[in-house]
PDB file of C-alpha atoms in Angstrom:
ATOM      1  CA  MET A   1       0.008  -0.312  -0.190  1.00 27.00           C
ATOM      2  CA  THR A   2       1.030   3.457  -0.766  1.00 27.00           C
ATOM      3  CA  THR A   3      -0.504   5.136   1.520  1.00 27.00           C
ATOM      4  CA  PRO A   4       1.726   6.881   4.383  1.00 28.00           C
ATOM      5  CA  GLU A   5      -0.858   6.339   6.732  1.00 30.00           C
ATOM      6  CA  LEU A   6      -1.140   2.412   5.507  1.00 29.00           C
ATOM      7  CA  ASP A   7       2.228   1.290   5.228  1.00 30.00           C
ATOM      8  CA  GLU A   8       2.751   0.087   8.700  1.00 33.00           C
ATOM      9  CA  GLU A   9      -0.414  -1.593   7.829  1.00 34.00           C
ATOM     10  CA  PRO A  10       0.789  -5.806   7.721  1.00 36.00           C
ATOM     11  CA  HIS A  11      -0.115  -8.058   4.997  1.00 34.00           C
ATOM     12  CA  ALA A  12      -3.412  -9.693   5.174  1.00 35.00           C
ATOM     13  CA  ALA A  13      -1.072 -13.154   5.348  1.00 33.00           C
ATOM     14  CA  ASP A  14       1.082 -11.078   8.303  1.00 35.00           C
ATOM     15  CA  ARG A  15      -2.395 -10.904  10.314  1.00 36.00           C
ATOM     16  CA  PRO A  16      -2.162 -12.331  13.703  1.00 35.00           C
ATOM     17  CA  VAL A  17      -6.146 -13.156  13.992  1.00 34.00           C
ATOM     18  CA  ALA A  18      -6.662 -13.524  10.406  1.00 33.00           C
ATOM     19  CA  ALA A  19      -3.778 -15.737   9.575  1.00 30.00           C
ATOM     20  CA  ARG A  20      -4.274 -17.897  12.519  1.00 31.00           C
ATOM     21  CA  LYS A  21      -5.081 -21.650  12.441  1.00 31.00           C
ATOM     22  CA  TYR A  22      -7.191 -22.738  15.250  1.00 31.00           C
ATOM     23  CA  THR A  23      -7.385 -25.481  16.967  1.00 31.00           C
ATOM     24  CA  ASN A  24     -11.427 -26.170  17.714  1.00 36.00           C
ATOM     25  CA  SER A  25     -12.323 -26.479  14.357  1.00 37.00           C
ATOM     26  CA  SER A  26     -15.820 -25.320  14.691  1.00 39.00           C
ATOM     27  CA  VAL A  27     -14.766 -22.252  13.947  1.00 43.00           C
ATOM     28  CA  LYS A  28     -14.107 -21.116  10.766  1.00 45.00           C
ATOM     29  CA  GLU A  29     -12.716 -17.804   9.180  1.00 48.00           C
ATOM     30  CA  LEU A  30     -14.183 -16.512   5.613  1.00 47.00           C
ATOM     31  CA  ALA A  31     -11.445 -16.314   3.323  1.00 45.00           C
ATOM     32  CA  ALA A  32     -10.259 -13.462   1.958  1.00 43.00           C
ATOM     33  CA  ASN A  33     -11.041 -14.527  -1.774  1.00 44.00           C
ATOM     34  CA  GLU A  34     -15.034 -15.069  -0.208  1.00 52.00           C
ATOM     35  CA  TYR A  35     -15.103 -11.157   0.270  1.00 56.00           C
ATOM     36  CA  ALA A  36     -17.041  -9.852  -2.516  1.00 56.00           C
ATOM     37  CA  HIS A  37     -16.432  -6.020  -2.242  1.00 63.00           C
ATOM     38  CA  THR A  38     -14.305  -3.234  -1.714  1.00 68.00           C
ATOM     39  CA  GLU A  39     -16.870  -1.248   0.130  1.00 83.00           C
ATOM     40  CA  PRO A  40     -17.031  -2.019   3.697  1.00 88.00           C
ATOM     41  CA  LEU A  41     -18.840   0.842   4.914  1.00 90.00           C
ATOM     42  CA  THR A  42     -22.129   0.854   2.498  1.00 89.00           C
ATOM     43  CA  THR A  43     -22.229  -2.807   0.997  1.00 88.00           C
ATOM     44  CA  PRO A  44     -25.339  -4.570   2.675  1.00 91.00           C
ATOM     45  CA  VAL A  45     -24.572  -7.621   4.473  1.00 90.00           C
ATOM     46  CA  GLU A  46     -26.557  -9.706   1.992  1.00 89.00           C
ATOM     47  CA  GLN A  47     -23.243  -8.807  -0.619  1.00 86.00           C
ATOM     48  CA  CYS A  48     -20.350  -8.987   1.176  1.00 83.00           C
ATOM     49  CA  PHE A  49     -19.543 -12.798   0.903  1.00 79.00           C
ATOM     50  CA  ASP A  50     -20.675 -15.940  -1.650  1.00 78.00           C
ATOM     51  CA  TRP A  51     -23.311 -16.893   0.801  1.00 81.00           C
ATOM     52  CA  ALA A  52     -24.618 -19.701  -1.074  1.00 78.00           C
ATOM     53  CA  ARG A  53     -20.537 -21.037  -1.066  1.00 77.00           C
ATOM     54  CA  GLU A  54     -20.507 -20.680   3.047  1.00 76.00           C
ATOM     55  CA  LEU A  55     -24.298 -21.346   4.202  1.00 79.00           C
ATOM     56  CA  PRO A  56     -23.568 -25.775   3.593  1.00 78.00           C
ATOM     57  CA  ASP A  57     -20.500 -25.209   5.752  1.00 75.00           C
ATOM     58  CA  LEU A  58     -22.400 -23.253   8.236  1.00 75.00           C
ATOM     59  CA  VAL A  59     -25.487 -25.662   8.739  1.00 74.00           C
ATOM     60  CA  ALA A  60     -22.582 -28.739   9.150  1.00 72.00           C
ATOM     61  CA  THR A  61     -20.713 -26.970  11.275  1.00 67.00           C
ATOM     62  CA  SER A  62     -23.770 -26.250  13.289  1.00 67.00           C
ATOM     63  CA  HIS A  63     -25.587 -29.534  13.933  1.00 66.00           C
ATOM     64  CA  GLY A  64     -27.700 -28.808  11.402  1.00 63.00           C
ATOM     65  CA  ALA A  65     -29.484 -24.849  12.935  1.00 64.00           C
ATOM     66  CA  LEU A  66     -31.199 -22.493  10.734  1.00 85.00           C
ATOM     67  CA  GLU A  67     -31.203 -19.184  12.883  1.00 89.00           C
ATOM     68  CA  PHE A  68     -27.926 -18.055  14.000  1.00 91.00           C
ATOM     69  CA  TYR A  69     -26.695 -14.608  15.225  1.00 95.00           C
ATOM     70  CA  LEU A  70     -24.452 -12.053  13.455  1.00 95.00           C
ATOM     71  CA  VAL A  71     -22.616  -9.102  14.303  1.00 96.00           C
ATOM     72  CA  VAL A  72     -20.933  -6.608  11.452  1.00 95.00           C
ATOM     73  CA  PHE A  73     -18.233  -4.554  12.233  1.00 94.00           C
ATOM     74  CA  ARG A  74     -17.701  -2.130  10.296  1.00 95.00           C
ATOM     75  CA  SER A  75     -15.498   0.725  10.619  1.00 95.00           C
ATOM     76  CA  ILE A  76     -12.636   3.421   9.278  1.00 96.00           C
ATOM     77  CA  ARG A  77      -9.770   3.496  11.270  1.00 96.00           C
ATOM     78  CA  LYS A  78      -7.988   6.386  12.657  1.00 96.00           C
ATOM     79  CA  SER A  79      -4.521   6.856  11.011  1.00 95.00           C
ATOM     80  CA  SER A  80      -2.935   6.873  13.795  1.00 95.00           C
ATOM     81  CA  ALA A  81      -3.839   3.993  15.326  1.00 94.00           C
ATOM     82  CA  ASN A  82      -1.945   1.366  16.425  1.00 94.00           C
ATOM     83  CA  SER A  83      -2.190  -1.413  14.503  1.00 89.00           C
ATOM     84  CA  ASP A  84      -0.520  -3.711  16.524  1.00 92.00           C
ATOM     85  CA  GLN A  85      -2.106  -2.843  19.676  1.00 93.00           C
ATOM     86  CA  LEU A  86      -5.666  -3.684  18.080  1.00 90.00           C
ATOM     87  CA  TYR A  87      -4.593  -6.392  16.322  1.00 89.00           C
ATOM     88  CA  SER A  88      -3.410  -8.168  19.951  1.00 92.00           C
ATOM     89  CA  ALA A  89      -6.378  -6.754  20.956  1.00 93.00           C
ATOM     90  CA  ASP A  90      -8.583  -8.274  19.222  1.00 90.00           C
ATOM     91  CA  ALA A  91      -6.636 -11.897  18.637  1.00 90.00           C
ATOM     92  CA  ALA A  92      -7.276 -11.889  22.710  1.00 93.00           C
ATOM     93  CA  ALA A  93     -10.891 -11.261  22.452  1.00 92.00           C
ATOM     94  CA  HIS A  94     -11.529 -13.518  19.711  1.00 89.00           C
ATOM     95  CA  ASP A  95      -9.454 -16.681  21.304  1.00 90.00           C
ATOM     96  CA  GLU A  96     -11.806 -15.902  24.762  1.00 90.00           C
ATOM     97  CA  ALA A  97     -14.685 -15.912  22.460  1.00 89.00           C
ATOM     98  CA  ARG A  98     -13.520 -18.623  20.692  1.00 87.00           C
ATOM     99  CA  LEU A  99     -12.786 -20.969  23.502  1.00 89.00           C
ATOM    100  CA  SER A 100     -16.439 -19.624  25.359  1.00 86.00           C
ATOM    101  CA  GLY A 101     -18.606 -21.260  23.056  1.00 85.00           C
ATOM    102  CA  GLY A 102     -20.945 -20.363  20.519  1.00 88.00           C
ATOM    103  CA  LEU A 103     -19.142 -18.371  17.893  1.00 90.00           C
ATOM    104  CA  LEU A 104     -19.225 -20.280  14.153  1.00 87.00           C
ATOM    105  CA  LYS A 105     -17.208 -18.212  12.008  1.00 87.00           C
ATOM    106  CA  TYR A 106     -14.929 -15.037  12.280  1.00 87.00           C
ATOM    107  CA  TRP A 107     -13.809 -12.483   9.458  1.00 84.00           C
ATOM    108  CA  TYR A 108     -12.031  -9.389  10.005  1.00 80.00           C
ATOM    109  CA  GLY A 109     -10.907  -7.666   6.585  1.00 80.00           C
ATOM    110  CA  ILE A 110      -8.311  -5.669   4.810  1.00 82.00           C
ATOM    111  CA  LEU A 111      -8.621  -2.143   4.870  1.00 85.00           C
ATOM    112  CA  ASN A 112      -8.958  -0.115   1.663  1.00 87.00           C
ATOM    113  CA  GLU A 113      -7.058   2.853   0.748  1.00 90.00           C
ATOM    114  CA  ARG A 114      -9.697   4.739   2.598  1.00 93.00           C
ATOM    115  CA  ARG A 115      -8.810   3.009   6.052  1.00 93.00           C
ATOM    116  CA  GLU A 116     -12.375   1.278   6.227  1.00 93.00           C
ATOM    117  CA  CYS A 117     -12.700  -2.207   7.033  1.00 91.00           C
ATOM    118  CA  LEU A 118     -15.443  -5.021   7.600  1.00 91.00           C
ATOM    119  CA  ALA A 119     -15.290  -7.447  10.715  1.00 90.00           C
ATOM    120  CA  MET A 120     -18.381 -10.335  11.070  1.00 91.00           C
ATOM    121  CA  CYS A 121     -18.577 -12.902  13.944  1.00 92.00           C
ATOM    122  CA  ILE A 122     -21.566 -15.737  12.934  1.00 91.00           C
ATOM    123  CA  TRP A 123     -22.700 -17.203  16.343  1.00 92.00           C
ATOM    124  CA  ALA A 124     -24.875 -19.901  17.386  1.00 89.00           C
ATOM    125  CA  SER A 125     -27.429 -17.066  19.455  1.00 92.00           C
ATOM    126  CA  ARG A 126     -27.729 -14.249  20.619  1.00 94.00           C
ATOM    127  CA  ASP A 127     -26.984 -15.310  23.839  1.00 94.00           C
ATOM    128  CA  GLU A 128     -23.710 -16.862  23.179  1.00 93.00           C
ATOM    129  CA  ALA A 129     -22.571 -13.505  21.549  1.00 93.00           C
ATOM    130  CA  VAL A 130     -23.751 -11.769  24.823  1.00 93.00           C
ATOM    131  CA  LYS A 131     -21.523 -14.211  27.249  1.00 92.00           C
ATOM    132  CA  ALA A 132     -18.470 -13.110  24.890  1.00 91.00           C
ATOM    133  CA  ILE A 133     -18.890  -9.313  24.886  1.00 90.00           C
ATOM    134  CA  HIS A 134     -18.765  -9.759  29.095  1.00 92.00           C
ATOM    135  CA  LYS A 135     -15.672 -10.977  28.683  1.00 95.00           C
ATOM    136  CA  PRO A 136     -12.777  -9.095  29.870  1.00 95.00           C
ATOM    137  CA  ALA A 137     -10.525  -9.360  26.878  1.00 94.00           C
ATOM    138  CA  HIS A 138     -13.289  -8.629  24.919  1.00 93.00           C
ATOM    139  CA  ARG A 139     -13.955  -5.435  26.968  1.00 94.00           C
ATOM    140  CA  GLU A 140     -10.399  -4.222  27.113  1.00 94.00           C
ATOM    141  CA  ALA A 141     -10.842  -4.415  22.822  1.00 93.00           C
ATOM    142  CA  MET A 142     -13.933  -2.891  23.239  1.00 92.00           C
ATOM    143  CA  LYS A 143     -11.949   0.177  25.207  1.00 93.00           C
ATOM    144  CA  LEU A 144      -9.945   0.724  22.297  1.00 94.00           C
ATOM    145  CA  ALA A 145     -12.937   2.054  19.803  1.00 92.00           C
ATOM    146  CA  PRO A 146     -12.889   5.694  20.716  1.00 93.00           C
ATOM    147  CA  VAL A 147      -8.538   6.030  20.198  1.00 93.00           C
ATOM    148  CA  MET A 148      -8.840   3.277  17.067  1.00 95.00           C
ATOM    149  CA  TYR A 149     -11.653   4.528  15.127  1.00 96.00           C
ATOM    150  CA  ASP A 150     -12.830   7.615  13.602  1.00 97.00           C
ATOM    151  CA  MET A 151     -16.104   5.967  13.425  1.00 96.00           C
ATOM    152  CA  TYR A 152     -17.842   2.871  13.091  1.00 96.00           C
ATOM    153  CA  THR A 153     -20.569   1.409  13.503  1.00 96.00           C
ATOM    154  CA  LEU A 154     -22.285  -2.336  15.047  1.00 95.00           C
ATOM    155  CA  GLU A 155     -25.350  -3.870  13.345  1.00 97.00           C
ATOM    156  CA  ARG A 156     -26.923  -7.157  14.591  1.00 97.00           C
ATOM    157  CA  TYR A 157     -28.570  -9.243  12.872  1.00 97.00           C
ATOM    158  CA  SER A 158     -31.056 -12.609  12.665  1.00 96.00           C
ATOM    159  CA  LEU A 159     -29.732 -14.910  10.151  1.00 93.00           C
ATOM    160  CA  ARG A 160     -32.409 -17.597   8.958  1.00 91.00           C
ATOM    161  CA  ILE A 161     -31.765 -20.058   6.440  1.00 88.00           C
ATOM    162  CA  ASP A 162     -34.264 -22.243   4.775  1.00 82.00           C
ATOM    163  CA  ALA A 163     -34.602 -25.943   3.673  1.00 78.00           C
ATOM    164  CA  ASN A 164     -33.216 -24.537   0.393  1.00 81.00           C
ATOM    165  CA  LEU A 165     -30.308 -23.027   1.564  1.00 83.00           C
ATOM    166  CA  CYS A 166     -31.730 -19.600   0.961  1.00 85.00           C
ATOM    167  CA  PRO A 167     -30.622 -16.883   4.016  1.00 89.00           C
ATOM    168  CA  THR A 168     -32.752 -13.857   5.506  1.00 91.00           C
ATOM    169  CA  PHE A 169     -31.010 -11.301   7.208  1.00 95.00           C
ATOM    170  CA  THR A 170     -32.920  -9.127   9.547  1.00 96.00           C
ATOM    171  CA  LEU A 171     -31.622  -6.056  10.898  1.00 97.00           C
ATOM    172  CA  LEU A 172     -32.321  -6.694  14.878  1.00 97.00           C
ATOM    173  CA  GLY A 173     -30.579  -3.348  15.621  1.00 95.00           C
ATOM    174  CA  SER A 174     -27.267  -1.430  15.127  1.00 94.00           C
ATOM    175  CA  MET A 175     -25.226   1.731  16.889  1.00 94.00           C
ATOM    176  CA  SER A 176     -22.691   4.171  15.703  1.00 92.00           C
ATOM    177  CA  SER A 177     -20.417   6.125  17.340  1.00 87.00           C
TER     178      SER A 177
END
C-alpha cells in the first residue's frame, strides 16, 4: 500500500488473527477471496460474501441449526491507530470468544485505501454472543474503539436459512460512534 498512514499495516497473511489456524475446528474463517466487495461501509451484508458457498458449511458446523446471530463491525480506522495493539486486542478477544463457545465463523477484513474495514462474527445464538462480550479481553478491546477508529457501526442481525439454503437477514439493531 502506498498511502503513508497505511504503510505500517501488515499484509493480510501476516495478520495475527487472519493468519491463525485455530485448534477448535468448529470455528471457521471466511476466506479473503470470498469477500465480495471493496466498499465495507456501504455494501449490504447480504452482498458481502458468497453466502451460497458459506451456508452449507455453516449449517453442518452447527449441527443443522437454521438460525444464527450475526454481528457486523464496519469502521474507519484512525490514521494514528496502533495496528499492533489493535490486532493483539482483537486476537485476545477472539480467542476468548472461541473458547467460551458459540462462535461459528469469524472474519476480519482488509483495510481499503480509505482505512475502511468490515469484521464479522456468526454466533450460534445471541445469548452466546452476549456471554462473550462480557469477558475481560472483549471488554478491553471495546475500550480501544474511541482511540482506534474515526467512526464505527455495529450491526446485529438474525440470519435464518431455509430448507433450500437461502439466507434471510433481519436487522435487529445498530449503533454508531
